[in-house]
Tab-separated table of C-alpha atoms in Angstrom:
chain	number	residue	atom	x	y	z
A	885	MET	CA	14.403	-15.536	27.304
A	886	VAL	CA	12.032	-13.853	24.441
A	887	ASP	CA	10.704	-16.481	21.985
A	888	SER	CA	12.604	-15.613	18.749
A	889	THR	CA	10.260	-17.346	16.565
A	890	TYR	CA	7.618	-14.910	17.975
A	891	THR	CA	10.101	-11.804	17.586
A	892	GLN	CA	10.661	-12.619	13.945
A	893	PHE	CA	6.868	-12.743	13.506
A	894	VAL	CA	6.240	-9.643	15.192
A	895	LYS	CA	8.950	-7.682	13.179
A	896	ARG	CA	7.401	-9.190	10.087
A	897	HIS	CA	3.831	-8.165	11.211
A	898	ARG	CA	5.232	-4.476	11.803
A	899	ARG	CA	6.954	-4.188	8.661
A	900	LYS	CA	3.704	-5.027	6.549
A	901	ALA	CA	1.242	-3.393	8.820
A	902	SER	CA	3.681	-0.025	8.214
A	903	ILE	CA	3.044	-0.874	4.306
A	904	VAL	CA	-0.643	-1.172	5.032
A	905	ALA	CA	-1.229	1.777	6.898
A	906	LEU	CA	0.777	4.265	4.457
A	907	ALA	CA	-1.727	2.665	1.923
A	908	ALA	CA	-4.460	3.217	3.926
A	909	VAL	CA	-3.756	6.756	4.139
A	910	LEU	CA	-2.854	7.631	0.349
A	911	SER	CA	-6.234	6.070	-0.916
A	912	GLY	CA	-8.347	7.280	2.089
A	913	CYS	CA	-7.022	11.255	0.940
A	914	GLY	CA	-7.068	10.303	-2.945
A	915	MET	CA	-3.476	9.525	-3.712
A	916	PRO	CA	-2.499	7.764	-6.829
A	917	ALA	CA	-2.740	3.872	-6.318
A	918	SER	CA	0.765	3.736	-7.243
A	919	LEU	CA	1.443	4.145	-3.473
A	920	LEU	CA	-0.598	0.981	-2.306
A	921	PRO	CA	1.104	-1.833	-1.273
A	922	ARG	CA	1.722	-4.380	-3.985
A	923	ASN	CA	2.180	-7.286	-1.551
A	924	ALA	CA	1.536	-9.735	-4.568
A	925	GLN	CA	4.078	-7.592	-6.595
A	926	PRO	CA	7.787	-9.105	-7.355
A	927	THR	CA	10.656	-7.414	-6.076
A	928	ALA	CA	13.640	-6.288	-7.810
A	929	THR	CA	16.400	-5.672	-5.629
A	930	GLY	CA	18.307	-2.192	-7.083
A	931	GLU	CA	21.464	-0.795	-5.370
A	932	THR	CA	22.322	-3.352	-2.283
A	933	PRO	CA	23.556	-1.732	0.646
A	934	THR	CA	26.128	-4.085	1.379
A	935	GLY	CA	27.627	-5.194	-1.851
A	936	SER	CA	26.063	-7.613	-4.686
A	937	PRO	CA	23.251	-9.908	-3.806
A	938	SER	CA	24.162	-13.579	-3.925
A	939	ALA	CA	23.022	-15.861	-7.003
A	940	ASP	CA	20.511	-17.707	-4.725
A	941	GLN	CA	18.963	-14.173	-3.559
A	942	GLU	CA	18.641	-13.047	-7.344
A	943	LYS	CA	16.893	-16.416	-8.418
A	944	LYS	CA	14.508	-15.756	-5.601
A	945	THR	CA	13.668	-12.134	-6.099
A	946	GLY	CA	14.411	-11.605	-9.781
A	947	GLY	CA	17.348	-9.559	-9.019
A	948	SER	CA	19.196	-7.996	-11.675
A	949	ASP	CA	16.839	-10.121	-14.563
A	950	LEU	CA	13.722	-8.324	-13.123
A	951	THR	CA	15.034	-4.944	-12.820
A	952	ALA	CA	16.604	-4.964	-16.420
A	953	HIS	CA	13.170	-5.983	-17.499
A	954	PHE	CA	11.532	-3.045	-15.559
A	955	ALA	CA	13.941	-0.722	-17.608
A	956	ARG	CA	12.623	-2.406	-20.510
A	957	VAL	CA	9.068	-1.974	-19.944
A	958	ARG	CA	9.643	1.585	-18.923
A	959	ALA	CA	11.470	2.185	-22.406
A	960	ALA	CA	8.550	1.008	-24.197
A	961	ASP	CA	4.961	2.796	-24.596
A	962	PRO	CA	2.162	0.507	-24.777
A	963	CYS	CA	-0.333	2.821	-26.710
A	964	ASP	CA	2.623	2.621	-29.368
A	965	LEU	CA	2.468	-1.277	-29.516
A	966	VAL	CA	-1.414	-1.771	-30.255
A	967	PRO	CA	-2.727	-2.265	-33.583
A	968	HIS	CA	-6.720	-0.619	-33.652
A	969	ALA	CA	-7.499	-1.493	-37.042
A	970	SER	CA	-8.690	-5.115	-36.113
A	971	LEU	CA	-10.939	-3.721	-33.957
A	972	GLU	CA	-12.922	-1.902	-36.443
A	973	LYS	CA	-15.897	-4.326	-36.507
A	974	TYR	CA	-16.843	-3.088	-32.687
A	975	GLY	CA	-17.590	0.271	-33.808
A	976	PRO	CA	-15.182	3.207	-34.185
A	977	GLU	CA	-12.714	4.500	-32.047
A	978	GLN	CA	-14.327	6.243	-28.557
A	979	LEU	CA	-10.915	7.003	-26.747
A	980	THR	CA	-7.555	5.686	-25.839
A	981	VAL	CA	-6.624	6.138	-22.124
A	982	ARG	CA	-3.478	5.575	-20.533
A	983	GLY	CA	-3.836	3.292	-16.941
A	984	SER	CA	-2.731	4.548	-13.990
A	985	GLY	CA	0.192	2.304	-13.806
A	986	ILE	CA	1.816	4.023	-17.017
A	987	THR	CA	2.168	0.473	-18.381
A	988	GLU	CA	-1.189	0.042	-19.452
A	989	CYS	CA	-3.166	1.347	-22.577
A	990	GLN	CA	-7.158	1.166	-23.061
A	991	TYR	CA	-8.898	1.016	-26.286
A	992	LEU	CA	-12.477	2.149	-26.187
A	993	THR	CA	-14.741	1.352	-29.253
A	994	GLY	CA	-18.115	1.297	-30.224
A	995	TYR	CA	-20.882	3.441	-31.195
A	996	SER	CA	-22.354	6.861	-29.521
A	997	ASP	CA	-25.394	5.797	-29.712
A	998	PRO	CA	-26.483	5.018	-26.444
A	999	ALA	CA	-28.623	1.906	-27.751
A	1000	ARG	CA	-25.481	0.208	-28.833
A	1001	SER	CA	-22.622	-1.492	-26.725
A	1002	VAL	CA	-18.990	-0.124	-25.959
A	1003	TYR	CA	-16.144	-2.509	-25.658
A	1004	SER	CA	-12.795	-2.119	-23.785
A	1005	PHE	CA	-9.663	-3.862	-25.067
A	1006	LYS	CA	-6.686	-2.882	-22.210
A	1007	ILE	CA	-3.140	-3.792	-22.570
A	1008	ASP	CA	-0.832	-3.916	-19.483
A	1009	MET	CA	2.988	-4.496	-20.524
A	1010	HIS	CA	3.455	-5.349	-17.006
A	1011	ALA	CA	1.366	-7.172	-14.989
A	1012	HIS	CA	2.349	-9.795	-11.727
A	1013	PHE	CA	2.162	-13.332	-12.462
A	1014	THR	CA	4.186	-16.384	-10.826
A	1015	GLU	CA	3.999	-20.036	-11.136
A	1016	ARG	CA	1.583	-20.408	-8.708
A	1017	ASP	CA	-0.573	-17.700	-10.546
A	1018	ALA	CA	-0.422	-19.961	-13.647
A	1019	ARG	CA	-1.432	-22.991	-11.338
A	1020	ASP	CA	-4.333	-21.353	-10.547
A	1021	ALA	CA	-5.301	-19.941	-13.955
A	1022	GLU	CA	-6.809	-22.077	-17.228
A	1023	SER	CA	-4.098	-22.643	-19.584
A	1024	GLU	CA	-4.487	-22.455	-23.416
A	1025	ARG	CA	-2.655	-22.664	-26.460
A	1026	LEU	CA	-2.063	-19.438	-28.628
A	1027	GLY	CA	0.171	-20.806	-31.870
A	1028	ASP	CA	3.706	-21.865	-29.765
A	1029	ARG	CA	3.094	-20.052	-26.687
A	1030	THR	CA	1.075	-20.974	-23.645
A	1031	ILE	CA	-1.468	-18.492	-22.347
A	1032	TYR	CA	-3.602	-18.499	-19.025
A	1033	ARG	CA	-7.089	-17.072	-18.710
A	1034	GLU	CA	-8.159	-15.927	-15.818
A	1035	GLU	CA	-11.579	-15.308	-13.904
A	1036	TYR	CA	-11.875	-12.397	-11.442
A	1037	SER	CA	-14.260	-13.505	-8.796
A	1038	THR	CA	-14.719	-10.071	-7.892
A	1039	ASP	CA	-15.516	-8.671	-11.290
A	1040	SER	CA	-19.465	-8.125	-11.550
A	1041	ALA	CA	-19.016	-7.998	-15.263
A	1042	SER	CA	-17.170	-11.619	-15.044
A	1043	HIS	CA	-20.272	-12.811	-17.886
A	1044	ARG	CA	-19.206	-10.359	-20.573
A	1045	SER	CA	-15.165	-9.723	-19.852
A	1046	CYS	CA	-12.419	-12.113	-20.700
A	1047	HIS	CA	-8.953	-11.990	-18.791
A	1048	TYR	CA	-5.708	-13.411	-20.662
A	1049	LYS	CA	-1.651	-13.092	-19.477
A	1050	VAL	CA	1.263	-14.348	-20.913
A	1051	PRO	CA	4.454	-14.478	-19.085
A	1052	TYR	CA	7.556	-13.165	-20.553
A	1053	ASP	CA	10.082	-15.458	-21.207
A	1054	GLY	CA	12.880	-15.848	-18.747
A	1055	VAL	CA	11.380	-13.445	-16.309
A	1056	GLU	CA	9.718	-14.806	-13.481
A	1057	GLY	CA	6.968	-12.514	-11.879
A	1058	SER	CA	5.991	-10.625	-15.111
A	1059	ALA	CA	3.633	-10.956	-17.747
A	1060	MET	CA	1.516	-9.179	-20.401
A	1061	ALA	CA	-1.904	-8.993	-19.801
A	1062	LEU	CA	-5.256	-8.360	-22.039
A	1063	ASP	CA	-8.473	-7.264	-20.457
A	1064	VAL	CA	-11.481	-7.168	-22.826
A	1065	VAL	CA	-15.102	-5.957	-21.157
A	1066	GLN	CA	-18.188	-5.074	-22.736
A	1067	THR	CA	-20.232	-2.304	-21.609
A	1068	PRO	CA	-24.005	-2.798	-22.015
A	1069	PRO	CA	-26.138	0.183	-23.657
A	1070	ARG	CA	-26.734	3.092	-21.458
A	1071	GLY	CA	-29.960	2.200	-19.104
A	1072	GLN	CA	-30.136	-1.188	-20.084
A	1073	GLU	CA	-29.334	-4.480	-18.429
A	1074	SER	CA	-26.087	-6.388	-18.530
A	1075	ARG	CA	-26.385	-9.005	-21.166
A	1076	GLU	CA	-24.403	-12.106	-21.337
A	1077	TRP	CA	-21.368	-12.158	-24.314
A	1078	PRO	CA	-20.500	-15.622	-24.856
A	1079	GLN	CA	-17.955	-14.680	-27.341
A	1080	ARG	CA	-15.729	-12.565	-24.996
A	1081	CYS	CA	-12.731	-15.003	-24.943
A	1082	THR	CA	-12.929	-15.534	-28.658
A	1083	ALA	CA	-12.597	-11.961	-29.098
A	1084	ALA	CA	-9.992	-11.308	-26.486
A	1085	LYS	CA	-7.825	-14.045	-28.071
A	1086	GLU	CA	-8.368	-12.892	-31.394
A	1087	TYR	CA	-6.834	-9.679	-30.476
A	1088	LEU	CA	-4.184	-11.076	-28.196
A	1089	ALA	CA	-2.941	-13.249	-31.436
A	1090	LYS	CA	-2.310	-9.968	-33.217
A	1091	VAL	CA	-0.561	-8.060	-30.225
A	1092	VAL	CA	1.245	-10.348	-28.267
A	1093	ASP	CA	4.555	-10.676	-29.980
A	1094	GLU	CA	4.772	-6.698	-30.746
A	1095	VAL	CA	4.432	-6.187	-26.915
A	1096	LEU	CA	6.436	-8.790	-25.382
A	1097	ALA	CA	9.193	-7.488	-27.878
A	1098	LEU	CA	8.972	-4.234	-25.932
A	1099	PRO	CA	10.686	-2.054	-28.740
A	1100	PRO	CA	11.605	1.421	-27.324
A	1101	ARG	CA	9.242	4.090	-27.920
A	1102	GLU	CA	9.659	6.619	-30.803
A	1103	GLY	CA	10.677	10.236	-29.714
A	1104	ASN	CA	11.481	11.566	-26.140
A	1105	ALA	CA	9.500	10.652	-23.166
A	1106	VAL	CA	7.990	13.332	-21.017
A	1107	GLY	CA	6.801	13.702	-17.871
A	1108	VAL	CA	7.128	10.406	-15.546
A	1109	LEU	CA	6.877	8.727	-18.818
A	1110	GLY	CA	9.710	6.284	-18.834
A	1111	LYS	CA	11.362	7.973	-15.812
A	1112	ASP	CA	13.061	5.440	-13.353
A	1113	PRO	CA	11.462	5.627	-10.011
A	1114	CYS	CA	14.946	4.514	-7.911
A	1115	ALA	CA	17.026	7.124	-10.243
A	1116	ARG	CA	17.095	9.664	-6.981
A	1117	LYS	CA	18.135	7.147	-4.317
A	1118	THR	CA	21.420	8.496	-3.790
A	1119	ALA	CA	20.116	11.902	-3.508
A	1120	ILE	CA	17.845	10.862	-1.192
A	1121	LEU	CA	20.125	9.139	1.099
A	1122	SER	CA	22.270	12.335	1.064
A	1123	THR	CA	19.266	14.349	1.902
A	1124	LEU	CA	18.579	12.054	4.984
A	1125	GLY	CA	21.923	11.976	6.275
A	1126	ARG	CA	24.237	9.714	7.980
A	1127	ALA	CA	21.985	8.947	10.800
A	1128	TYR	CA	19.852	6.642	8.358
A	1129	ARG	CA	21.497	3.595	7.448
A	1130	LEU	CA	19.927	1.708	4.207
A	1131	THR	CA	18.779	-1.608	4.635
A	1132	GLY	CA	16.739	-2.528	1.734
A	1133	SER	CA	16.348	-1.285	-1.898
A	1134	SER	CA	13.941	-2.578	-4.391
A	1135	TYR	CA	11.541	-1.939	-7.227
A	1136	SER	CA	7.844	-3.270	-6.551
A	1137	GLY	CA	7.089	-2.483	-9.988
A	1138	PRO	CA	8.491	-0.474	-13.163
A	1139	TYR	CA	7.435	2.807	-11.614
A	1140	ARG	CA	7.588	2.096	-7.750
A	1141	CYS	CA	10.632	1.934	-5.369
A	1142	ASP	CA	11.371	1.255	-1.909
A	1143	LEU	CA	14.021	2.356	0.322
A	1144	THR	CA	13.914	0.772	3.899
A	1145	LEU	CA	16.459	2.572	6.230
A	1146	GLU	CA	17.003	2.475	10.122
A	1147	ASN	CA	18.023	5.561	12.447
A	1148	ALA	CA	19.381	3.938	15.674
A	1149	GLY	CA	19.437	6.832	17.550
A	1150	LYS	CA	15.400	7.258	17.034
A	1151	GLY	CA	14.778	3.688	17.189
A	1152	GLN	CA	13.244	4.089	13.518
A	1153	GLU	CA	12.652	2.048	10.724
A	1154	LEU	CA	11.917	4.633	7.831
A	1155	THR	CA	10.314	3.361	4.662
A	1156	VAL	CA	10.562	5.789	1.685
A	1157	THR	CA	8.481	5.018	-1.346
A	1158	VAL	CA	8.564	6.939	-4.893
A	1159	ALA	CA	6.207	6.094	-7.267
A	1160	TYR	CA	5.034	7.776	-10.627
A	1161	ALA	CA	1.313	7.415	-12.245
A	1162	PHE	CA	-1.180	8.529	-14.444
A	1163	HIS	CA	-4.347	9.959	-12.908
A	1164	GLU	CA	-7.208	12.094	-12.917
A	1165	ARG	CA	-6.661	15.199	-10.613
A	1166	GLN	CA	-6.215	13.634	-6.775
A	1167	LYS	CA	-8.399	15.538	-4.290
A	1168	PRO	CA	-7.784	14.833	-0.705
A	1169	GLY	CA	-10.270	12.356	0.952
A	1170	VAL	CA	-12.692	12.594	3.798
A	1171	PRO	CA	-10.626	13.303	6.786
A	1172	THR	CA	-11.003	10.896	10.064
A	1173	ALA	CA	-9.338	11.559	13.567
A	1174	ARG	CA	-6.226	9.375	12.616
A	1175	ILE	CA	-5.669	10.011	8.537
A	1176	LYS	CA	-5.860	13.378	6.931
A	1177	GLY	CA	-5.260	14.568	4.051
A	1178	ARG	CA	-5.081	18.363	2.372
A	1179	ARG	CA	-4.565	20.265	-0.851
A	1180	THR	CA	-1.201	22.195	-0.951
A	1181	THR	CA	1.433	23.608	-3.876
A	1182	ILE	CA	5.108	22.258	-3.774
A	1183	ASP	CA	7.131	24.523	-5.962
A	1184	GLY	CA	4.103	26.064	-7.553
A	1185	LEU	CA	2.516	22.399	-8.471
A	1186	TYR	CA	-0.593	21.424	-7.357
A	1187	ALA	CA	-0.415	18.488	-4.833
A	1188	VAL	CA	-2.387	16.267	-1.894
A	1189	ARG	CA	-0.466	16.019	1.100
A	1190	SER	CA	-1.587	12.960	3.313
A	1191	THR	CA	-0.709	12.013	7.071
A	1192	SER	CA	-1.713	9.388	9.365
A	1193	GLU	CA	-1.135	8.463	13.202
A	1194	LEU	CA	-1.694	5.130	13.526
A	1195	ASP	CA	-0.712	2.786	16.275
A	1196	ILE	CA	2.352	0.972	14.918
A	1197	THR	CA	3.075	3.531	12.240
A	1198	ARG	CA	3.413	7.465	11.182
A	1199	SER	CA	3.410	8.145	7.523
A	1200	CYS	CA	3.443	11.821	5.654
A	1201	GLY	CA	3.068	11.653	2.004
A	1202	ASN	CA	2.570	13.955	-1.321
A	1203	ALA	CA	1.166	13.291	-4.639
A	1204	VAL	CA	2.118	16.090	-6.905
A	1205	GLU	CA	0.798	16.706	-10.168
A	1206	LEU	CA	3.561	17.330	-12.245
A	1207	ARG	CA	1.521	17.638	-15.957
A	1208	ARG	CA	-2.298	18.181	-15.944
A	1209	ALA	CA	-4.330	15.977	-17.981
A	1210	THR	CA	-5.077	16.536	-21.233
A	1211	ASN	CA	-8.812	16.743	-21.140
A	1212	SER	CA	-11.474	15.739	-18.702
A	1213	ARG	CA	-12.097	12.176	-20.393
A	1214	LYS	CA	-8.545	10.985	-19.804
A	1215	ASN	CA	-6.788	10.205	-16.449
A	1216	ASP	CA	-3.594	11.125	-17.927
A	1217	ALA	CA	-2.173	13.445	-15.464
A	1218	HIS	CA	1.041	12.955	-14.560
A	1219	TYR	CA	1.755	12.944	-10.781
A	1220	VAL	CA	4.920	12.134	-8.659
A	1221	SER	CA	4.345	10.753	-5.166
A	1222	VAL	CA	6.672	10.244	-2.461
A	1223	GLY	CA	5.804	9.142	0.911
A	1224	LEU	CA	7.345	8.382	4.166
A	1225	SER	CA	6.619	5.905	6.712
A	1226	SER	CA	8.021	5.364	10.166
A	1227	ALA	CA	7.749	2.187	12.277
A	1228	LYS	CA	9.398	1.222	15.652
A	1229	LEU	CA	12.879	-0.372	14.888
A	1230	GLU	CA	12.979	-3.066	17.393
A	1231	VAL	CA	9.956	-4.802	19.275
A	1232	LYS	CA	11.382	-7.501	21.740
A	1233	ASP	CA	8.296	-9.286	23.110
A	1234	GLU	CA	4.527	-9.187	23.075
A	1235	ASP	CA	4.499	-6.371	26.099
A	1236	ASP	CA	6.554	-4.099	24.043
A	1237	ASP	CA	5.108	-0.787	22.869
A	1238	PHE	CA	4.468	-0.526	19.223
A	1239	GLY	CA	4.253	3.570	19.348
A	1240	ALA	CA	6.113	4.495	16.154
A	1241	PRO	CA	8.607	7.475	15.904
A	1242	PRO	CA	7.113	10.737	14.506
A	1243	VAL	CA	7.452	11.197	10.912
A	1244	SER	CA	8.485	14.782	9.510
A	1245	CYS	CA	6.227	16.310	7.023
A	1246	ALA	CA	8.973	18.988	6.473
A	1247	LEU	CA	11.458	15.912	5.241
A	1248	ALA	CA	8.682	14.848	3.171
A	1249	ASP	CA	8.657	17.904	1.489
A	1250	ARG	CA	12.284	18.126	0.945
A	1251	LEU	CA	12.718	14.685	-0.598
A	1252	THR	CA	9.724	15.224	-2.737
A	1253	ARG	CA	11.608	18.122	-4.167
A	1254	VAL	CA	14.742	16.019	-4.495
A	1255	VAL	CA	12.289	13.559	-6.850
A	1256	LEU	CA	10.875	16.070	-8.856
A	1257	ALA	CA	14.270	17.581	-9.460
A	1258	GLY	CA	14.975	14.345	-11.560
A	1259	VAL	CA	11.950	14.511	-13.504
A	1260	ARG	CA	10.757	17.976	-14.571
């Protein structure tokens, strides 16, 4: 008799591995980070395949509250919400850059003189943050709010950077974030910046109320800005056909939608991921025997296709450049990414074959066109 505990473990391992494998393909071939796994990200349930989720389920996953919050995040524009006049003491504006997650806006200020430092103040309207994260951070007070200071152990510039997060009221799993970094003069060694958190907290006090209010942007959104990655779900399911049964639908961020489906006839679990991001022009990475990427075009648009054939998953994905970057210094090209990841539907015991059914790049192309039709 099969150990049910082991079976459940294997199934969970297979699902996670399929996502990680897809991420390896996309990151290894220059695909946007929006399709990388977000294991720490909150999951907001979208349309459910078998009716509405229970109250307990919604409480655990964020449910409709987090889904509605993501909609408000998409409706706002971070670069409209950050006043820069207070940063003039650090020098004139050098550049304003949107982050790859679209929810970010980075302001670079300082002097063009290579002997002077440059400062980066980056706001993110959506950063992952839960009660567990709060326990691991240092709490401080900012007026009547509790804010959390984080130190990134992987940040080589920790002595000249400061990071704060402020949770949204009533929304578990999401916070606004501020990252401040001082870049030393060109060719000079990095120096301590003792005032880094004082500077960050002063700026945070000026922007926190406006950002947390998430006022809608002025004017119409263009390209992928403000677009719902799950908006084409019905058309995607129609394209897949009745052989595929929807078993899961969720947002893992404001601009990423994950659909999980089963095809009993093929013994296949298929994950469809749709994500929007801002990036510099994507290029295929160095191919390996099992992970490959190449340039292509889809409906006349520049794209990078990536494929993988790993032990427990097969995948094919496209990253399509919907709008080119405005200039070479700004990573603001609009990218639409659609990825398919195939895994075996059932793994019964430890001796079972993990080999995944093949995934169709022709199907990935069709789904990419379905998604593009919703943003062009």
